Short mmCIF file of C-alpha atoms in Angstrom, two decimals:
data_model
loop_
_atom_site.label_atom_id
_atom_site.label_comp_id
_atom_site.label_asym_id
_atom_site.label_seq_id
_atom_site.Cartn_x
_atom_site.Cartn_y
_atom_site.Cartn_z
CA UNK A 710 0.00 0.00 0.00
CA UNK A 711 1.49 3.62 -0.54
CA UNK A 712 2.21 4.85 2.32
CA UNK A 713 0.98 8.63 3.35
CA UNK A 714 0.79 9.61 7.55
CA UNK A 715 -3.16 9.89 6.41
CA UNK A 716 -5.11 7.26 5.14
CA UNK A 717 -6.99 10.02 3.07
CA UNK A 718 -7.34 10.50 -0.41
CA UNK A 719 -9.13 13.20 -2.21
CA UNK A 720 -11.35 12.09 -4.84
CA UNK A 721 -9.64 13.57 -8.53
CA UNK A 722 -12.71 15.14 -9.82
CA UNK A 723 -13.08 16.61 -13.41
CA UNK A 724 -13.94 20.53 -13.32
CA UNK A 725 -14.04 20.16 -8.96
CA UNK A 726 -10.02 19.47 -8.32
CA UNK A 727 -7.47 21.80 -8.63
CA UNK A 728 -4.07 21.86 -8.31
CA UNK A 729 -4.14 23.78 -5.01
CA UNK A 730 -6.80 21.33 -3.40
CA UNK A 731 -4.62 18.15 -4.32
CA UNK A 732 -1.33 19.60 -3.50
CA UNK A 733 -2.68 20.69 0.23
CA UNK A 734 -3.92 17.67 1.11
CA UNK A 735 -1.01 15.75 -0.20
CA UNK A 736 0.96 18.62 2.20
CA UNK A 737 -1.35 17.64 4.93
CA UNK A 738 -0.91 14.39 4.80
CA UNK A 739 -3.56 12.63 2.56
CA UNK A 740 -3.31 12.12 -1.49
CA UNK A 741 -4.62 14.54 -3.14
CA UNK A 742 -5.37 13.69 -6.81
CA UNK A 743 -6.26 15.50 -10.29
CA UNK A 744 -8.57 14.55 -13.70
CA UNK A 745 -6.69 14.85 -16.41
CA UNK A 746 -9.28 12.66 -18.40
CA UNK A 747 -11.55 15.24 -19.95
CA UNK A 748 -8.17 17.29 -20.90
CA UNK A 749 -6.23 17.14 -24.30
CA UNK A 750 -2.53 15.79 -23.35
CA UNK A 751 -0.78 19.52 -23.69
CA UNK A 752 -3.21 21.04 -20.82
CA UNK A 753 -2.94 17.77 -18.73
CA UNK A 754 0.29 18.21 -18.84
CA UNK A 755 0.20 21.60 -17.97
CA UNK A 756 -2.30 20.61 -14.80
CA UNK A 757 0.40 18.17 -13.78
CA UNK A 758 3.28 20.20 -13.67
CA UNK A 759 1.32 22.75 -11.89
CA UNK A 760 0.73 19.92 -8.71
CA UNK A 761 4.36 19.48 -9.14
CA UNK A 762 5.35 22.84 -8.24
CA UNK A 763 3.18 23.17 -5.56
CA UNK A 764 4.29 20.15 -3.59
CA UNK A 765 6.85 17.38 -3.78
CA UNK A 766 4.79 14.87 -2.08
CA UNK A 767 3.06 12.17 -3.82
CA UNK A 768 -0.57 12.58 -5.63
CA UNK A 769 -2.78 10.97 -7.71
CA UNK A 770 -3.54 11.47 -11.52
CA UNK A 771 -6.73 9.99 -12.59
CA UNK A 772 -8.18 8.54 -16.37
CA UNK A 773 -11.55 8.12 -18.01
CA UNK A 774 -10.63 5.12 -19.70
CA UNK A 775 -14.09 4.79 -21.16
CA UNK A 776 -14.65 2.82 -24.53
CA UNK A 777 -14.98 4.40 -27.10
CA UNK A 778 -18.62 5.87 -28.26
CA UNK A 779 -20.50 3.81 -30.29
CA UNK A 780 -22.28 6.34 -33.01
CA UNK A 781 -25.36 6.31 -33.45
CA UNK A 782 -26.99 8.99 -35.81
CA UNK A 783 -31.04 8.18 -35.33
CA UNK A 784 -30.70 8.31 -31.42
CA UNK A 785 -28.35 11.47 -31.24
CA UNK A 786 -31.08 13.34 -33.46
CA UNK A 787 -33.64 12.19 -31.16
CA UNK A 788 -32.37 12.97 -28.43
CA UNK A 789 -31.13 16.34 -29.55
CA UNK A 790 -34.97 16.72 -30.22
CA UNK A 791 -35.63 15.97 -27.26
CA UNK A 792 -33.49 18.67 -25.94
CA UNK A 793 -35.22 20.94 -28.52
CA UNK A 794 -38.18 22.59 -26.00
CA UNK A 795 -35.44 22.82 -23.03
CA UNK A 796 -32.72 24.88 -25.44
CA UNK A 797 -35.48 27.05 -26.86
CA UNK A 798 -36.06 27.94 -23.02
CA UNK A 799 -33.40 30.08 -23.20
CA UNK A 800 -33.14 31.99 -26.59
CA UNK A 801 -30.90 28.99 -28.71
CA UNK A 802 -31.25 25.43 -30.63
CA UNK A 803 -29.30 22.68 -29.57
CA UNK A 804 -25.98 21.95 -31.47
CA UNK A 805 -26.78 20.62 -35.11
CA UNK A 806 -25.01 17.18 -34.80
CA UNK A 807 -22.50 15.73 -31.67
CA UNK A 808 -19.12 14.64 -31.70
CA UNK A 809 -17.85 13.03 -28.20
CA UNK A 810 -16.54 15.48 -25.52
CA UNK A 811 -13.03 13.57 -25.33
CA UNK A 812 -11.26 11.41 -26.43
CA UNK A 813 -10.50 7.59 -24.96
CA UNK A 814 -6.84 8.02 -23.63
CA UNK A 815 -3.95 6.95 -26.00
CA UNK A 816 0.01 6.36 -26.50
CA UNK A 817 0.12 10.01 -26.47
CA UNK A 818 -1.65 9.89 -22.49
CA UNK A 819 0.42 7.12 -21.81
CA UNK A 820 3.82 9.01 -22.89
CA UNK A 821 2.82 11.77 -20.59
CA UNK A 822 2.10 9.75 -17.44
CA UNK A 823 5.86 8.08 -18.80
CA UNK A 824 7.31 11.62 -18.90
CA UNK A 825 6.02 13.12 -15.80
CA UNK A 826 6.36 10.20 -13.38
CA UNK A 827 2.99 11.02 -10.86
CA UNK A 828 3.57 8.67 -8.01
CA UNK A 829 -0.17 7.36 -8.67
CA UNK A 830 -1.99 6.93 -11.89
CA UNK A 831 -6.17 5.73 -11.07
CA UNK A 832 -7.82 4.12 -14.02
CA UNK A 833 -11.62 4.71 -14.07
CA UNK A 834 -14.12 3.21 -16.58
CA UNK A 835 -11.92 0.41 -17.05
CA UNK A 836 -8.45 -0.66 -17.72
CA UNK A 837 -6.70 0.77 -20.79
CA UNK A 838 -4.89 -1.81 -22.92
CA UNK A 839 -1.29 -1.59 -22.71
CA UNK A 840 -1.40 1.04 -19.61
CA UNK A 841 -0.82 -0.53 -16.04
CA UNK A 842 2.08 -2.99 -17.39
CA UNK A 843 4.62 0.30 -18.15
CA UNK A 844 3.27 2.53 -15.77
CA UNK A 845 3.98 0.01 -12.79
CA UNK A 846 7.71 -0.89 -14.59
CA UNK A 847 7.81 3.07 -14.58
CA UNK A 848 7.28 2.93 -10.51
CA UNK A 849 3.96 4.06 -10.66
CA UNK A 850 1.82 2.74 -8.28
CA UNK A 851 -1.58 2.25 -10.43
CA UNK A 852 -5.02 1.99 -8.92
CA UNK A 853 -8.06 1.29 -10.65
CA UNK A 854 -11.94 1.74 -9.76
CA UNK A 855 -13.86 -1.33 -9.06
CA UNK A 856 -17.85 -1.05 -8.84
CA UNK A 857 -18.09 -4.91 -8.38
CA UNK A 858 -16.14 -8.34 -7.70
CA UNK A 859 -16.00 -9.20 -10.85
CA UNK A 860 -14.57 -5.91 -12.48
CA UNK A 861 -12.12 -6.38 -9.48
CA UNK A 862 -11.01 -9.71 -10.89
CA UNK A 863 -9.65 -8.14 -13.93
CA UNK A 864 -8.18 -5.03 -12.19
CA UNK A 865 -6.16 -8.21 -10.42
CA UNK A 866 -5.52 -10.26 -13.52
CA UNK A 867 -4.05 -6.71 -15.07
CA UNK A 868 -1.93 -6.45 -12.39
CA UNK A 869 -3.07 -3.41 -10.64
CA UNK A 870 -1.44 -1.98 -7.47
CA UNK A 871 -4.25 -1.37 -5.90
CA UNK A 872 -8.31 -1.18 -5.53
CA UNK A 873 -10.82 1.89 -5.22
CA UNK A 874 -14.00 0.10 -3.99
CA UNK A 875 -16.49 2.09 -5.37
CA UNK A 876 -20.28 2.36 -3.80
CA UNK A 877 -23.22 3.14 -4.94
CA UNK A 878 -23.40 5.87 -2.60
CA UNK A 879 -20.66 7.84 -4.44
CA UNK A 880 -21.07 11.35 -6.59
CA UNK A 881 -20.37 11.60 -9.90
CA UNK A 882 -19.92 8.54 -12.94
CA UNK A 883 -20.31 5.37 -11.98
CA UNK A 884 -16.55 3.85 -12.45
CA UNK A 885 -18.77 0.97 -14.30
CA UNK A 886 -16.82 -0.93 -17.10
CA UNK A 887 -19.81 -1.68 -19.08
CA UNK A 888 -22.57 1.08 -18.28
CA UNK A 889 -25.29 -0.78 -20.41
CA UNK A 890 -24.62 -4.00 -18.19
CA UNK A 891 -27.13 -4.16 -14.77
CA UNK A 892 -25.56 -2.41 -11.74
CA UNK A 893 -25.92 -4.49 -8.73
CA UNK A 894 -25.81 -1.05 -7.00
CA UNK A 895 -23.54 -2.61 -3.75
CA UNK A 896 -22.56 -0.10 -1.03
CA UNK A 897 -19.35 0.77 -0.37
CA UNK A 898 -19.20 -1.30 3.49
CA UNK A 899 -20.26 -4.10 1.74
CA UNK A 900 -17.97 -3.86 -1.64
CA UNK A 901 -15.08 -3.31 0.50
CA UNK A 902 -15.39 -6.50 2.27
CA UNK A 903 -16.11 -8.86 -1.00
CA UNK A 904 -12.41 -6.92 -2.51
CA UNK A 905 -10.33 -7.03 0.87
CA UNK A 906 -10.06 -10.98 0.46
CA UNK A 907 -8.30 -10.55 -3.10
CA UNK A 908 -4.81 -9.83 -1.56
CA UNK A 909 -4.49 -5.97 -2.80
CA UNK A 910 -5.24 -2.78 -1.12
CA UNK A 911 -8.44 -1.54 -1.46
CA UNK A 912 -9.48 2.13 -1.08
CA UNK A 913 -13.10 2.86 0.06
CA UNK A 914 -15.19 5.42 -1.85
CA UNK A 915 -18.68 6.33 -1.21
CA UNK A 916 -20.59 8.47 1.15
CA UNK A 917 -17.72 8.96 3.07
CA UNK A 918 -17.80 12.21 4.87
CA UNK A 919 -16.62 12.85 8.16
CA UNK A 920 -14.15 11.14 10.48
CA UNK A 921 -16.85 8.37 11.77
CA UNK A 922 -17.27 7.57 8.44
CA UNK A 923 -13.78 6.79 7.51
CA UNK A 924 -13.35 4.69 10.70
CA UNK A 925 -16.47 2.55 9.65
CA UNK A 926 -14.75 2.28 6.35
CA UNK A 927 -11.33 1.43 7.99
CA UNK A 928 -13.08 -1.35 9.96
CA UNK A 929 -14.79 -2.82 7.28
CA UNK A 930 -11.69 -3.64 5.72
CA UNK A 931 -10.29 -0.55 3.68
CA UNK A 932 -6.65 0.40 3.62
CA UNK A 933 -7.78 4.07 2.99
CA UNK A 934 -10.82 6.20 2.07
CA UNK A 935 -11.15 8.48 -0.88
CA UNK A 936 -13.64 11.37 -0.34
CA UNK A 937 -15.18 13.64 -3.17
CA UNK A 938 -18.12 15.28 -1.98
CA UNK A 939 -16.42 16.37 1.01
CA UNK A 940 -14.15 18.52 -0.82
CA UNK A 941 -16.34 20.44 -3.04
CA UNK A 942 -16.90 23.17 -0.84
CA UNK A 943 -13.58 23.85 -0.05
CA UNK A 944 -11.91 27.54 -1.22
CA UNK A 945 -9.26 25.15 -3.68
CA UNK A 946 -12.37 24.30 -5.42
CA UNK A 947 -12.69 24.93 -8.73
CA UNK A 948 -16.74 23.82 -8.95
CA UNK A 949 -19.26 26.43 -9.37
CA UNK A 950 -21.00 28.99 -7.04
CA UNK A 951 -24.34 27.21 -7.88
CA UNK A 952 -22.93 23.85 -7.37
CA UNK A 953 -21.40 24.89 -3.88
CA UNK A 954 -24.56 26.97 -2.98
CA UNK A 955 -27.08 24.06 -3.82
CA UNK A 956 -24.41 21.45 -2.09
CA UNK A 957 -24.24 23.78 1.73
CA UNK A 958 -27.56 25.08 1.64
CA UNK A 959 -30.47 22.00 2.10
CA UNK A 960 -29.19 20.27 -0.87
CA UNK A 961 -32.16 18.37 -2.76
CA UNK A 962 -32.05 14.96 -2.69
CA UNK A 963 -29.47 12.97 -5.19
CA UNK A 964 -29.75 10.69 -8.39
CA UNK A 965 -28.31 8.60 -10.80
CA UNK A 966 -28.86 9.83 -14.11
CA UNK A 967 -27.53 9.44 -17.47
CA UNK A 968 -29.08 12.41 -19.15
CA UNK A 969 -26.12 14.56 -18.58
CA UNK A 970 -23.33 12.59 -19.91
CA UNK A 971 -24.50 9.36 -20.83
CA UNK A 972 -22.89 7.43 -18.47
CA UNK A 973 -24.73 6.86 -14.51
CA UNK A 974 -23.55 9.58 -12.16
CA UNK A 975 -25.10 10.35 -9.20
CA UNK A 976 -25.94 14.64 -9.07
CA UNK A 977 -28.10 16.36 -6.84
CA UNK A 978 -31.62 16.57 -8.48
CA UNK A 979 -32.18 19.40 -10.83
CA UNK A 980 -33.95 20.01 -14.17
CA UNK A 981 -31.60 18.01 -15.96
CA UNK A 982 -31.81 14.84 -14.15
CA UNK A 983 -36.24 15.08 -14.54
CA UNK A 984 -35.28 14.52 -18.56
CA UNK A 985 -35.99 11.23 -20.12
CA UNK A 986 -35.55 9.88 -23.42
CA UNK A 987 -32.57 7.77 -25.88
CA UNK A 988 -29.79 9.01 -24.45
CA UNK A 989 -26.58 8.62 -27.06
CA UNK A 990 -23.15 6.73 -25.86
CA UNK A 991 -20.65 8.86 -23.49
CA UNK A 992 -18.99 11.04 -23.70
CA UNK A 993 -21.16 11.91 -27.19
CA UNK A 994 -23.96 12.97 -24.76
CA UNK A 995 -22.01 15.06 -22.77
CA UNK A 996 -21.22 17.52 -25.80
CA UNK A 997 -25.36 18.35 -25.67
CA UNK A 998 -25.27 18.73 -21.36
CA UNK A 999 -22.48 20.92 -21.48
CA UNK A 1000 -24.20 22.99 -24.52
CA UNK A 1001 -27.72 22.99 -22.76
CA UNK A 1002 -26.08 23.71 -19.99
CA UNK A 1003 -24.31 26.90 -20.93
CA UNK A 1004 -27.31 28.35 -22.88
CA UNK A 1005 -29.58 27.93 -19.56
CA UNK A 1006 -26.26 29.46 -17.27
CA UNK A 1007 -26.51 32.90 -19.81
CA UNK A 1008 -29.49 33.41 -18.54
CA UNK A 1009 -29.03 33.11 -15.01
CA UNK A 1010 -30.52 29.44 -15.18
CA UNK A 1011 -28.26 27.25 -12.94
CA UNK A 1012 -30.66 23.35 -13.17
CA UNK A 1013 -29.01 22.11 -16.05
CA UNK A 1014 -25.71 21.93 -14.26
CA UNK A 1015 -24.07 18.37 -13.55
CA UNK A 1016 -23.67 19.19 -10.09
CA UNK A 1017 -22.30 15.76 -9.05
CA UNK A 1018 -23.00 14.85 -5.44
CA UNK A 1019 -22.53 12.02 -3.08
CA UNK A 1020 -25.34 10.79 -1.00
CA UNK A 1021 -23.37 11.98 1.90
CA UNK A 1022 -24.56 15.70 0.78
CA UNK A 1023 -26.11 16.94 3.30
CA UNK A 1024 -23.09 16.30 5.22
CA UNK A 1025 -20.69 19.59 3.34
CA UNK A 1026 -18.73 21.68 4.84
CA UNK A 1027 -16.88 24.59 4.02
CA UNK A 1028 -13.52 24.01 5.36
CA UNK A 1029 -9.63 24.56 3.37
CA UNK A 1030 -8.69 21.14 2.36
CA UNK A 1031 -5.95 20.82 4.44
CA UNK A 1032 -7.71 21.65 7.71
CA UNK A 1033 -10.46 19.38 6.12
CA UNK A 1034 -8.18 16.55 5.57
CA UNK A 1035 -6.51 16.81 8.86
CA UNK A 1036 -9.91 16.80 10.19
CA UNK A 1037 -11.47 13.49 8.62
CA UNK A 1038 -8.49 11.67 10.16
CA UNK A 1039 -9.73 8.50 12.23
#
């Protein structure tokens, strides 16, 4: 298991985590971690180096290592039409055709985790082919998201360092390997005892917000806990106003919904998540939440936003991640 004084990691999350949030909890003792995965490789590169310079201590660089988008012309049209009424809200038409939001992660991703040397790389989605054997011969320690035991047997069989236990309590995508295939939803005290038998570390994410709750987590089995939610409202973050406002102030209650990306992610209930209908492959739907999105934000609409959220919610607090950090210590 890497070693940190903290068995604390904060959760890398895509347009949440900043450089600033993951180098002070790295300085305060935890891991603190960064998304490169929605990034082209010249800014995540840019995002790394900036960690780098703020701290010499280990932290964590996380990938979407989703498949890539099947397309499918007939159901992006329909569901752009069903978008239709919701982008004529607010003055504008929805985008006249999608194209995914990012790209899978390549040699060129794999070069720059090569290059830059992060102590610890986290897969999520999946395992990339040809990824965890050089990055571990590199000497980084490589962790990948498990929703399930059986998505845990391949992280094993591809020789992973490590295990975040993912339950269905947790904010955000589902770290799912096949999002089409039935969820058997498990919570994150009970996934952490079916991986702690398979002889690797395993990280517990999932409603996790306070000190009590890593202890529980700690008991259970886990080597260390990896918090999201908890950090959004700290001053490092880089989520929204409207995200942070909804999150500390009686937070609606929180669903899984596909509508916004296309993948499962759990986000505190808004306009978005009330939308049904065929939604396209991720990231391809993503391109028409973050467009909706925007066009509803110009006009002082914040319900479209994908305000991801744990179902520990209710539990936010405002605090500087390193004070936080220090403070969720068992």
């Amino acid at each position: 298991m890497l070693q940190r004084p903290l068995p604390i990691w904060q959760a890398p999350m895509a347009g949440v985590s900043t450089p600033e949030m993951a180098a002070a909890v790295s300085q305060a003792g935890g891991l603190g971690g960064i998304s490169i995965g929605h990034l082209d490789p010249l800014k995540a590169r840019v995002v790394v180096q900036q960690v780098r310079d703020l701290t010499e201590l280990p932290f964590n660089v996380n990938l979407f290592c989703h498949r890539a988008p099947v397309a499918d012309p007939r159901q992006e049209v329909a569901w752009l039409e069903t978008l239709r009424p919701h982008f004529q809200r607010y003055g504008t038409q929805p985008p006249a055709a999608l194209e995914p939001a990012y790209a899978t992660p390549g040699p060129e991703v794999l070069q720059l985790l090569l290059d830059l040397k992060p102590a610890v790389v986290s897969l999520h989605f999946g395992l990339p082919e040809g990824f965890v054997a050089p990055l571990r011969a590199a000497g980084i320690y490589v962790v990948a998201t498990a929703t399930n035991l059986q998505e845990a047997h391949l992280c094993r069989q591809a020789g992973v360092d490590a295990l975040v236990a993912q339950g269905i309590e947790a904010g955000g995508h589902r770290g799912c390997f096949d999002p089409s295939a039935a969820d058997e939803g498990l919570s994150t005290l009970v996934l952490v005892q079916l991986l702690k038998n398979l002889g690797l570390p395993v990280i517990a994410a999932g409603g996790i917000m306070n000190a009590s709750g890593v202890r529980a987590a700690l008991q259970a089995g886990a080597s260390a806990c990896q918090l999201g939610t908890a950090y959004i409202a700290c001053p490092e973050s880089s989520a929204e106003p409207a995200h942070v406002q909804r999150l500390l102030h009686d937070p609606p209650p929180t669903v899984m919904t596909r509508a916004i990306s296309g993948r499962p992610a759990r986000c505190l209930q808004n306009l978005f998540t009330a939308i049904e209908g065929p939604v396209p492959d991720y990231p391809t739907a993503y391109t028409a939440g973050k467009a909706l999105y925007a066009a509803a934000k110009a006009q002082g609409e914040f319900g479209y936003g994908a305000h991801w959220a744990g179902q520990g919610a209710p539990l936010a607090r405002s605090l500087p991640a390193a004070e936080l950090t220090r403070e969720l210590a068992p």
